[in-house]
XYZ file of C-alpha atoms in Angstrom:
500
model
C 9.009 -1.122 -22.094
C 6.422 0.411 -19.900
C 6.883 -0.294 -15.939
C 3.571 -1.558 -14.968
C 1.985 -1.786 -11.220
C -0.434 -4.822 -10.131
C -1.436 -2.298 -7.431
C -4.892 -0.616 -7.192
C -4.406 2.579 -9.301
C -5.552 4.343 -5.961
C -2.616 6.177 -4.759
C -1.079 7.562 -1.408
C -3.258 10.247 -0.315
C -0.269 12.793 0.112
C 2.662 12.833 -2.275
C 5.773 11.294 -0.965
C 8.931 13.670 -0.435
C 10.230 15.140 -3.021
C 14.599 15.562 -3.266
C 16.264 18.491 -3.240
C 18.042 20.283 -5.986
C 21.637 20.138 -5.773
C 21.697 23.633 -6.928
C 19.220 25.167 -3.933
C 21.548 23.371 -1.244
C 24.698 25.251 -3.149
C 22.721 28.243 -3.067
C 22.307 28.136 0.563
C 25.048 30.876 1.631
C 25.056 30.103 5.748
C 26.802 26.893 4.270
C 29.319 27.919 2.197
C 29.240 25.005 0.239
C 31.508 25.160 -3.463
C 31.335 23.436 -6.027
C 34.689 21.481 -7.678
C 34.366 19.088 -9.572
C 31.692 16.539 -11.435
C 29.828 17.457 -15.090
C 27.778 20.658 -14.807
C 24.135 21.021 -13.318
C 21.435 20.912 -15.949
C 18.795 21.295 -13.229
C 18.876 16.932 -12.678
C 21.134 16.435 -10.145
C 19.250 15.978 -6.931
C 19.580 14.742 -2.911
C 17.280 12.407 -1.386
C 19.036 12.309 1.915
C 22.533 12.894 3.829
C 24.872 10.126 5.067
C 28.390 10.482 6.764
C 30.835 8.074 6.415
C 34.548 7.875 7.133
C 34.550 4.057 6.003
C 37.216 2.989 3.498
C 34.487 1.805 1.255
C 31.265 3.241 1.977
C 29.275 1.134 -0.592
C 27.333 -1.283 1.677
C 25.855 1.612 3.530
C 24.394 3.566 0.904
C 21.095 3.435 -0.249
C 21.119 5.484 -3.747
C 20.791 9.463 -3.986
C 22.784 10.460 -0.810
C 24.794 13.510 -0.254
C 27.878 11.691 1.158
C 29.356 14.007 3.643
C 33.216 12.594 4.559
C 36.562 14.268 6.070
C 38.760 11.649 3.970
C 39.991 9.859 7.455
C 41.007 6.412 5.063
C 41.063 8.606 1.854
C 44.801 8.192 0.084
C 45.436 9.749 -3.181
C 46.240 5.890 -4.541
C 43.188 4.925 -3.395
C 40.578 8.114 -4.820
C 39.488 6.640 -7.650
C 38.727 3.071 -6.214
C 36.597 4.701 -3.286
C 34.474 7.290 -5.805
C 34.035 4.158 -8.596
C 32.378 2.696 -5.796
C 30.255 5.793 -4.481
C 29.296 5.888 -8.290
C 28.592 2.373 -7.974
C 26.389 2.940 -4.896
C 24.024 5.231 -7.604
C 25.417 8.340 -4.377
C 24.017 11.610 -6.139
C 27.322 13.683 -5.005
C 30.077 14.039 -2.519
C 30.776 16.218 0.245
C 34.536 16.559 1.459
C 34.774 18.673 4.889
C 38.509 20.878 4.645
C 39.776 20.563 8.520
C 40.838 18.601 9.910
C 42.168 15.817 8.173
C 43.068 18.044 4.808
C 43.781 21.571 4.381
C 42.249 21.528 1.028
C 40.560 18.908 -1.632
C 43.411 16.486 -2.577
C 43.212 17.150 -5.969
C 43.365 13.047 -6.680
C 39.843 13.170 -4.940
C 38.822 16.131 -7.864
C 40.353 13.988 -10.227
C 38.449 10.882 -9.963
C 35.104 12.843 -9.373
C 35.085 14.384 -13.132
C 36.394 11.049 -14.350
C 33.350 9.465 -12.752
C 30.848 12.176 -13.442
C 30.480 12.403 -9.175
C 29.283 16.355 -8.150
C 31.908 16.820 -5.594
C 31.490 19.788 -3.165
C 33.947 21.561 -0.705
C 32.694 21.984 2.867
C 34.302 24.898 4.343
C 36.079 24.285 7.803
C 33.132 26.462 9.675
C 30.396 24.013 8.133
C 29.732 21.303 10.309
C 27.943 18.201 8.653
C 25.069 18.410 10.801
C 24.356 21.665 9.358
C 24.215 20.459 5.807
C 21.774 17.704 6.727
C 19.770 19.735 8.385
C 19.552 22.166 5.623
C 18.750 19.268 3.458
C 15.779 18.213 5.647
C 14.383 21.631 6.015
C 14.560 22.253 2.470
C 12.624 18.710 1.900
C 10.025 20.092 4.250
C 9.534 23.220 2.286
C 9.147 21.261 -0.897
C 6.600 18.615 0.645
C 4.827 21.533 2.151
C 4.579 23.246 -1.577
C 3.488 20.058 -3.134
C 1.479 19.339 -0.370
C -0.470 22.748 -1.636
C -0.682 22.079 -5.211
C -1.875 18.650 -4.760
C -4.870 19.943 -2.106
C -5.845 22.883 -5.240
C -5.803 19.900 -7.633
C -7.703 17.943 -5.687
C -10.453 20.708 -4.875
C -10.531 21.599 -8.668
C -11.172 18.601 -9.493
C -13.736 17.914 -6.872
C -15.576 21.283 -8.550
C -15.309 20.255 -11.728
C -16.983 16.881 -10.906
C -20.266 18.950 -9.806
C -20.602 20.781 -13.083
C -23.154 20.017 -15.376
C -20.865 17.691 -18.381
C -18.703 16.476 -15.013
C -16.346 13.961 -17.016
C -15.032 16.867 -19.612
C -14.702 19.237 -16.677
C -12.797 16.181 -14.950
C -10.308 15.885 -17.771
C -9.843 19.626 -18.271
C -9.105 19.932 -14.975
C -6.437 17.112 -14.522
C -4.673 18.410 -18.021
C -4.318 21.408 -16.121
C -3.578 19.982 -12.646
C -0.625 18.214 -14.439
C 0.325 20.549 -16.873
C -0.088 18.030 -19.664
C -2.855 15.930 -21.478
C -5.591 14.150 -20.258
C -7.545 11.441 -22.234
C -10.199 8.659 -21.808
C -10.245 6.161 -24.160
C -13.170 3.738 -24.628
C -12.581 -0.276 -24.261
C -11.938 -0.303 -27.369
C -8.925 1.883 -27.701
C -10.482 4.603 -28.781
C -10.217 8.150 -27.796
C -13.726 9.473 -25.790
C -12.493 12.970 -24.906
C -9.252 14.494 -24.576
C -7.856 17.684 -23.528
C -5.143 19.853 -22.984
C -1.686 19.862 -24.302
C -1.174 17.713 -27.368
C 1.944 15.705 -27.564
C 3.992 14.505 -30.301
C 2.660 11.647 -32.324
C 4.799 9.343 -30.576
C 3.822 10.139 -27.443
C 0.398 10.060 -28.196
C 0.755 6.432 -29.903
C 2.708 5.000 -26.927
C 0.134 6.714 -24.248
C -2.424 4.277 -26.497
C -0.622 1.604 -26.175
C -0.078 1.772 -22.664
C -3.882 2.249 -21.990
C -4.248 -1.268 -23.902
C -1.811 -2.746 -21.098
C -4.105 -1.920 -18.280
C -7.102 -3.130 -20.346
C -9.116 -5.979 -18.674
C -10.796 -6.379 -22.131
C -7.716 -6.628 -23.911
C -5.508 -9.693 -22.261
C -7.539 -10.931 -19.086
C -5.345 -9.890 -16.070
C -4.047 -6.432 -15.877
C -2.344 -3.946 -13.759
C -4.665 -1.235 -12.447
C -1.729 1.461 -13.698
C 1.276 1.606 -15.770
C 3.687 4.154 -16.531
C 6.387 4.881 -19.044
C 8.256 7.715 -20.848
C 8.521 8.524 -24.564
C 10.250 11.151 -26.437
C 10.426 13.572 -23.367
C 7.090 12.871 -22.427
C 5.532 11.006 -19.052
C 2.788 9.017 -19.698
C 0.949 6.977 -17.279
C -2.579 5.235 -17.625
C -5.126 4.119 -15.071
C -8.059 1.760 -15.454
C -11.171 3.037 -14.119
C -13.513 1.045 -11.882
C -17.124 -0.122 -13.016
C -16.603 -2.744 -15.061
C -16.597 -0.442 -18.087
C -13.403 -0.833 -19.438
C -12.556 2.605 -19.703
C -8.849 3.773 -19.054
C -7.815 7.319 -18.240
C -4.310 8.621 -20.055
C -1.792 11.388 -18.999
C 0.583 12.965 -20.366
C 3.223 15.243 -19.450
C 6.610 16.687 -20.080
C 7.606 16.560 -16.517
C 6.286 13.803 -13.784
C 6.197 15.963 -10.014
C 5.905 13.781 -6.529
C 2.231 14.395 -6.615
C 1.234 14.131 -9.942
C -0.172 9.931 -9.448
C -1.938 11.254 -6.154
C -3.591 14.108 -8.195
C -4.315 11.373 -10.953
C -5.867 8.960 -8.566
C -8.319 11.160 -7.400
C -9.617 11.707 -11.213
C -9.351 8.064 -11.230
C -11.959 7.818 -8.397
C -14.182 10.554 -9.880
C -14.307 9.268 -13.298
C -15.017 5.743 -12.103
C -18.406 6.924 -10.463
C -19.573 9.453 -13.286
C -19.069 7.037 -15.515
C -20.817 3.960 -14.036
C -23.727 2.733 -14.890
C -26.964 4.642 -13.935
C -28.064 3.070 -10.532
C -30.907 0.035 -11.322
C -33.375 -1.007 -9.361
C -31.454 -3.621 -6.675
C -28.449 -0.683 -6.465
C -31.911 1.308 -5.267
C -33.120 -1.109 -3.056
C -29.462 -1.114 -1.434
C -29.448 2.082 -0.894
C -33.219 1.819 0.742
C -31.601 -0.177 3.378
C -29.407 2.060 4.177
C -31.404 5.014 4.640
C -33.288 3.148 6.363
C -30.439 1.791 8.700
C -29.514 5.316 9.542
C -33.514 6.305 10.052
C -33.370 3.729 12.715
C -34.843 0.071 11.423
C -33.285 -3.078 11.952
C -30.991 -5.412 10.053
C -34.004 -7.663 9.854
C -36.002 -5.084 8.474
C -33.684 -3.856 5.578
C -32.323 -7.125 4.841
C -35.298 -7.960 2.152
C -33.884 -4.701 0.784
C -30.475 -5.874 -0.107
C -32.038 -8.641 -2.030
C -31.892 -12.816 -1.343
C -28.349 -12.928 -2.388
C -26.465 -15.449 -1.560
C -23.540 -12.637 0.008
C -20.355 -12.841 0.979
C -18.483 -10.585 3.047
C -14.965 -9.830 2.513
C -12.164 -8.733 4.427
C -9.183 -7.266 2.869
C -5.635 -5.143 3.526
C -3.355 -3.845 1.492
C -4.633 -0.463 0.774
C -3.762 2.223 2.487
C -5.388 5.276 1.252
C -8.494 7.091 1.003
C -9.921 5.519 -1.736
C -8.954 1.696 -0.846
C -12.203 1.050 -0.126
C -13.940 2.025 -3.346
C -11.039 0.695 -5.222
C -11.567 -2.953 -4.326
C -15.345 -2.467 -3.938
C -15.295 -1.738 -7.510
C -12.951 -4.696 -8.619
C -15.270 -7.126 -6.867
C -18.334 -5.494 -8.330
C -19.713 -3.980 -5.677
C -20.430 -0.452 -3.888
C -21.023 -1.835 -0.582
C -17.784 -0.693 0.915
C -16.274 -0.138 4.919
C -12.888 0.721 6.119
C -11.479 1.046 9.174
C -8.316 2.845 8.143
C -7.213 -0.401 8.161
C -9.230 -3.436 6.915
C -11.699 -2.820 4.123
C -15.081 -4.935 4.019
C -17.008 -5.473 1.037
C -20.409 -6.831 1.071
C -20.772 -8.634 -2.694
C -23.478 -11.042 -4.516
C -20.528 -12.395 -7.259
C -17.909 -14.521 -7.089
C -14.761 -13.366 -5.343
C -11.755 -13.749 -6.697
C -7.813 -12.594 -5.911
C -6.811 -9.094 -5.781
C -3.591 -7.822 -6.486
C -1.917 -6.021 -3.325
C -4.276 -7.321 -1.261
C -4.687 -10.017 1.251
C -8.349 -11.415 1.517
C -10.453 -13.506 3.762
C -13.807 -14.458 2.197
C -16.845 -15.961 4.056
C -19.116 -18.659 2.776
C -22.368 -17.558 1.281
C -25.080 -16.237 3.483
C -28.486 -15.079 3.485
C -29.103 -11.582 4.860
C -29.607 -12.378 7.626
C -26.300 -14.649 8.239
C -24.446 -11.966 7.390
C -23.054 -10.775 11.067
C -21.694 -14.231 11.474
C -19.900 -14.814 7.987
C -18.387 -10.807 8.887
C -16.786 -12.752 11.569
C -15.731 -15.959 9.992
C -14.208 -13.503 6.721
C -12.477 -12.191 9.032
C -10.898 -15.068 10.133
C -10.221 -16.318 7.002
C -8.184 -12.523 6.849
C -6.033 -13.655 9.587
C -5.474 -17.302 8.214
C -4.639 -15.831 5.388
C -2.199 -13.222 6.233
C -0.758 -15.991 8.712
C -0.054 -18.242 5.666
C 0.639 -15.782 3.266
C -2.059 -16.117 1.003
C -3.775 -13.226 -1.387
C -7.153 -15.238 -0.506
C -8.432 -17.565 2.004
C -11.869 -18.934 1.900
C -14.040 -20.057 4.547
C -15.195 -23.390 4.555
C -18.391 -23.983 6.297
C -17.830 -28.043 5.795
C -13.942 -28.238 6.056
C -12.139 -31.234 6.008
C -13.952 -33.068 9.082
C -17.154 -32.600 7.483
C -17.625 -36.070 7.347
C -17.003 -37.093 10.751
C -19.102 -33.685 12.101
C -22.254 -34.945 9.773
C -22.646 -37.937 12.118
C -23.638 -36.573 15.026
C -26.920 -34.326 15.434
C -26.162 -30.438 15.393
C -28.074 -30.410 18.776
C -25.804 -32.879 20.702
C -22.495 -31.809 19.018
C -23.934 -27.865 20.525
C -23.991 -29.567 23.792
C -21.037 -31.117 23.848
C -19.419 -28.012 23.074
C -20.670 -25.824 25.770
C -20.021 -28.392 28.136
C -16.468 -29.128 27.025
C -15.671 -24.951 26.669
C -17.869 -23.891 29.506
C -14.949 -23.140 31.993
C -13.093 -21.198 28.678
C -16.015 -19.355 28.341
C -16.616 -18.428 31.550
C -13.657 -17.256 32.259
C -12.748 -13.575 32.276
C -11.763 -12.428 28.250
C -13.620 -15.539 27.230
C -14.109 -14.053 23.609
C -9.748 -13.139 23.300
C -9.121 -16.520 24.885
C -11.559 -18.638 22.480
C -10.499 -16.888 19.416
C -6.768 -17.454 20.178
C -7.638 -21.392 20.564
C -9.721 -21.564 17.219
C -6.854 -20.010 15.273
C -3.974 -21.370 16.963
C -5.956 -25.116 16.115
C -6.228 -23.960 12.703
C -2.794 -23.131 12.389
C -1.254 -26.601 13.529
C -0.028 -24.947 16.718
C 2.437 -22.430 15.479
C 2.682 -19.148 17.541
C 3.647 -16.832 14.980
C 1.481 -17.742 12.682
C -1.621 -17.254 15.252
C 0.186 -14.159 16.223
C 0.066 -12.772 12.948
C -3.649 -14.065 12.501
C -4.683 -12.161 15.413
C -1.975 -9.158 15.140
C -0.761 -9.802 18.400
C 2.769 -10.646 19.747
C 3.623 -13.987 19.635
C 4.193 -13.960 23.823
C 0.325 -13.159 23.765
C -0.622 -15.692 22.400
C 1.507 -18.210 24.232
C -0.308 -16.622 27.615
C -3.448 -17.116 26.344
C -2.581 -20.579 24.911
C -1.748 -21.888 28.367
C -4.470 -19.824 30.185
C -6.521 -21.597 28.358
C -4.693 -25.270 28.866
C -5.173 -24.220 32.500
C -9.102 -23.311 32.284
C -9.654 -26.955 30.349
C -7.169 -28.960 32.547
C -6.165 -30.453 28.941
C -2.992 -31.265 27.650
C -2.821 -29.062 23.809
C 0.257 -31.057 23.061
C -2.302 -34.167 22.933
C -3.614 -34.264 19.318
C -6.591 -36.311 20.227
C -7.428 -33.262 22.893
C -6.455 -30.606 19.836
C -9.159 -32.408 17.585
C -12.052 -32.870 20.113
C -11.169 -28.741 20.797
C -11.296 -27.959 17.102
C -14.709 -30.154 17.040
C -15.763 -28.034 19.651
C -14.805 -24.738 17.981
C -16.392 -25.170 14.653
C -19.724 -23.847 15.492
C -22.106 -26.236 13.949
C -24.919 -24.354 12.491
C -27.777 -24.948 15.329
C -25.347 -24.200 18.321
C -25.475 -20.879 19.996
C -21.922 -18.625 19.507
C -19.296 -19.880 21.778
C -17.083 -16.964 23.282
């Protein structure tokens, strides 16, 4: 079965670290390490990390993929096989046994229940001290990251080249077949194959990389992952939906799957997404009028007729973390008016939002143009209500569920009311941090770590501010007739000037 994602198909921007072969640490001479016991190295066998342990069982402390470095303090030859069936267990990639000063030697029990279990087990020589091995084991990690690090940054620049040349998308694919030693292919909505290159692999392959292009399909079965990955007959395959709204799905294929392979992929991703959109119409023009315009030095009211009458909504989203976040769910929502902080990602959109997976969003009502710096600010506190309440999307509701009671009196007096009622919150130094504190913590029925995780502050923050600003209204907040003449008072009706 292929091992689908639900995350956008826009990776880490740097590959993560990749282990080190068991045969480079053995090959290390300054550690002496040997060899002893465990099925021979067919180039597999590799460390993620280093742990020491002198526990009798070791298995709650291990993660997977360790080098377990021990001295055999609780090790008895009755008990050898028991302790390495549960390092096996604990999926340990091999065994370390220091000589000195508990043992002379290896008991040979311990080399016993190694080849029975398949466990590399390696003799540390008295002069080798454990820190030594881990720290070869880290600086050997470096020196791979560091390599990858370089062949991902040539991929990425050859691709980036390729994308300039005059048939971009071919160049694209040629240049990712290379990148990844393998094959590269886009197939059309349909299943079919646009343009492929590179390597060919067997037929298999090649019918399972098609059927895993189908998986990530919109067109094909509604909600899909953005990337899915499997393996067939030797050969890696992964496949990526492009952004657009096309329907097109980029393929791979290769006979061996490096750390930075899906971080060279998503960059094709993102290039192939924007040569092959649509040709920019006539509002995409007018959007980017506004723009240029923005930068030229006119004003929002100005370039707003540009953007068109909308209705918009803003949105504001996390869960990405990468370069290419932004674009990513831009594209899903149908838009290309994208921000990011590094952080949160805004998207400016004229369609219906709906949930995204991996990422937490707070939408705003619909707005004019020129409502749009006020329903930035209320997405954004749908953001916090929803990462508060873990929800993938939170709404803003300009009515809410008072609606009914707020209808009856005039905009004009409820404004006045307001002011009068928040005036000494208002007025008081960090007005704006106090108020917003308030309007969540209301919304949020009074619990601190929700509000604290609204506002992504610590919870004792917001307790200060909470009864700073019981102090500055002389109210009780534990009152709930107070708490709903507040939250009155903090809606904003429509006519009334911003409070804090």
């Amino acid at each position: 079965m292929p091992d689908t994602t639900a995350t956008p198909s826009t990776p880490s921007s740097s590959p993560p670290t990749p282990p080190v072969p068991l045969a480079d640490l053995l090959a290390d001479r300054t550690l002496g390490l040997r060899r002893i016991a465990g099925p021979p190295d067919d180039g597999s066998q590799v460390v993620h990390w280093v742990h020491t342990s002198e526990m009798a069982d070791p298995y709650p402390y291990l993660l997977g993929g360790e080098l377990l470095l021990t001295a055999g303090v609780q090790l008895t030859d009755a008990y050898a096989q028991e302790y390495v069936g549960r390092v096996v267990e604990a999926g340990a990639a091999a065994l370390g046994f220091g000589v000195t000063p508990v043992y002379d030697t290896v008991p040979p029990a311990l080399v016993d229940a190694c080849d029975r279990h398949g466990l590399p087990l390696l003799e540390v020589p008295p002069h080798t001290r454990f820190t030594a091995v881990a720290r070869a084991v880290w600086r050997l990690m470096a020196e791979a990251r560091h390599r990858e690090l370089r062949r991902v940054t040539r991929a990425q620049q050859g691709l980036a080249a390729a994308a300039a040349r005059q048939d971009p998308v071919p160049a694209v694919l040629h240049q990712l077949a290379v990148g990844l030693g393998g094959r590269a292919v886009l197939f059309a909505p349909d299943g079919a194959e646009l343009h492929s290159t590179g390597r060919t692999p067997s037929p298999g392959a090649r019918t399972a990389l098609a059927r895993l292009a189908r998986v990530v399909n919109p067109a094909s079965h509604g909600a899909a992952p953005s990337s899915a990955t499997d393996t067939t007959q030797g050969a890696h395959l992964a496949a990526y939906a492009l952004g657009g709204g096309q329907g097109l799905v980029l393929g791979v294929a290769a006979e061996r799957r490096e750390p930075g392979d899906h971080t060279v992929a998503g960059v094709a991703v993102v290039l192939l997404s924007l040569l092959t959109a649509p040709h920019q119409g006539a509002a995409e023009a007018g959007r980017s009028a506004a723009l240029v315009r923005l930068l030229l030095g006119a004003t929002p009211a100005e370039t707003a007729p540009l953007l068109g009458p909308g209705p918009w909504r803003v949105v504001q989203g996390r869960g990405g973390a990468t370069p290419f976040a932004a674009g990513a769910l831009a594209a899903a929502l149908g838009s290309a008016l994208a921000d990011t902080d590094g952080t949160t990602v805004r998207v400016l959109t004229d369609r219906e939002v709906t949930a995204q997976p991996g990422w937490t969003l707070g939408v705003s009502d619909p707005v004019p143009p020129e409502g749009l710096a006020a329903a930035d600010t209320r997405a954004l506190r749908a953001l916090g209500r929803a990462e508060a309440t873990r929800t993938p999307l939170v709404r803003h509701d300009p009515a809410g569920p008072a609606a009914g009671l707020a209808a009856l009196i005039p905009p004009e007096e409820a404004a006045a009311h307001a002011r009068a009622l928040l005036a000494p919150l208002t007025e008081a130094p960090g007005a704006p941090a106090l108020t917003e504190t308030l309007r969540a913590w209301l919304s949020l029925h009074g619990s601190w770590d929700r509000t604290a995780v609204a506002l992504t502050v610590h919870r004792n923050t917001v307790r200060q501010r909470i009864t700073r600003c019981a102090a500055l209204l002389d109210r009780d907040l534990d009152d709930p007739d107070v708490r709903m003449e507040l939250w009155f008072a903090l809606r904003e009706p429509p006519q009334a000037p911003p409070l804090g």
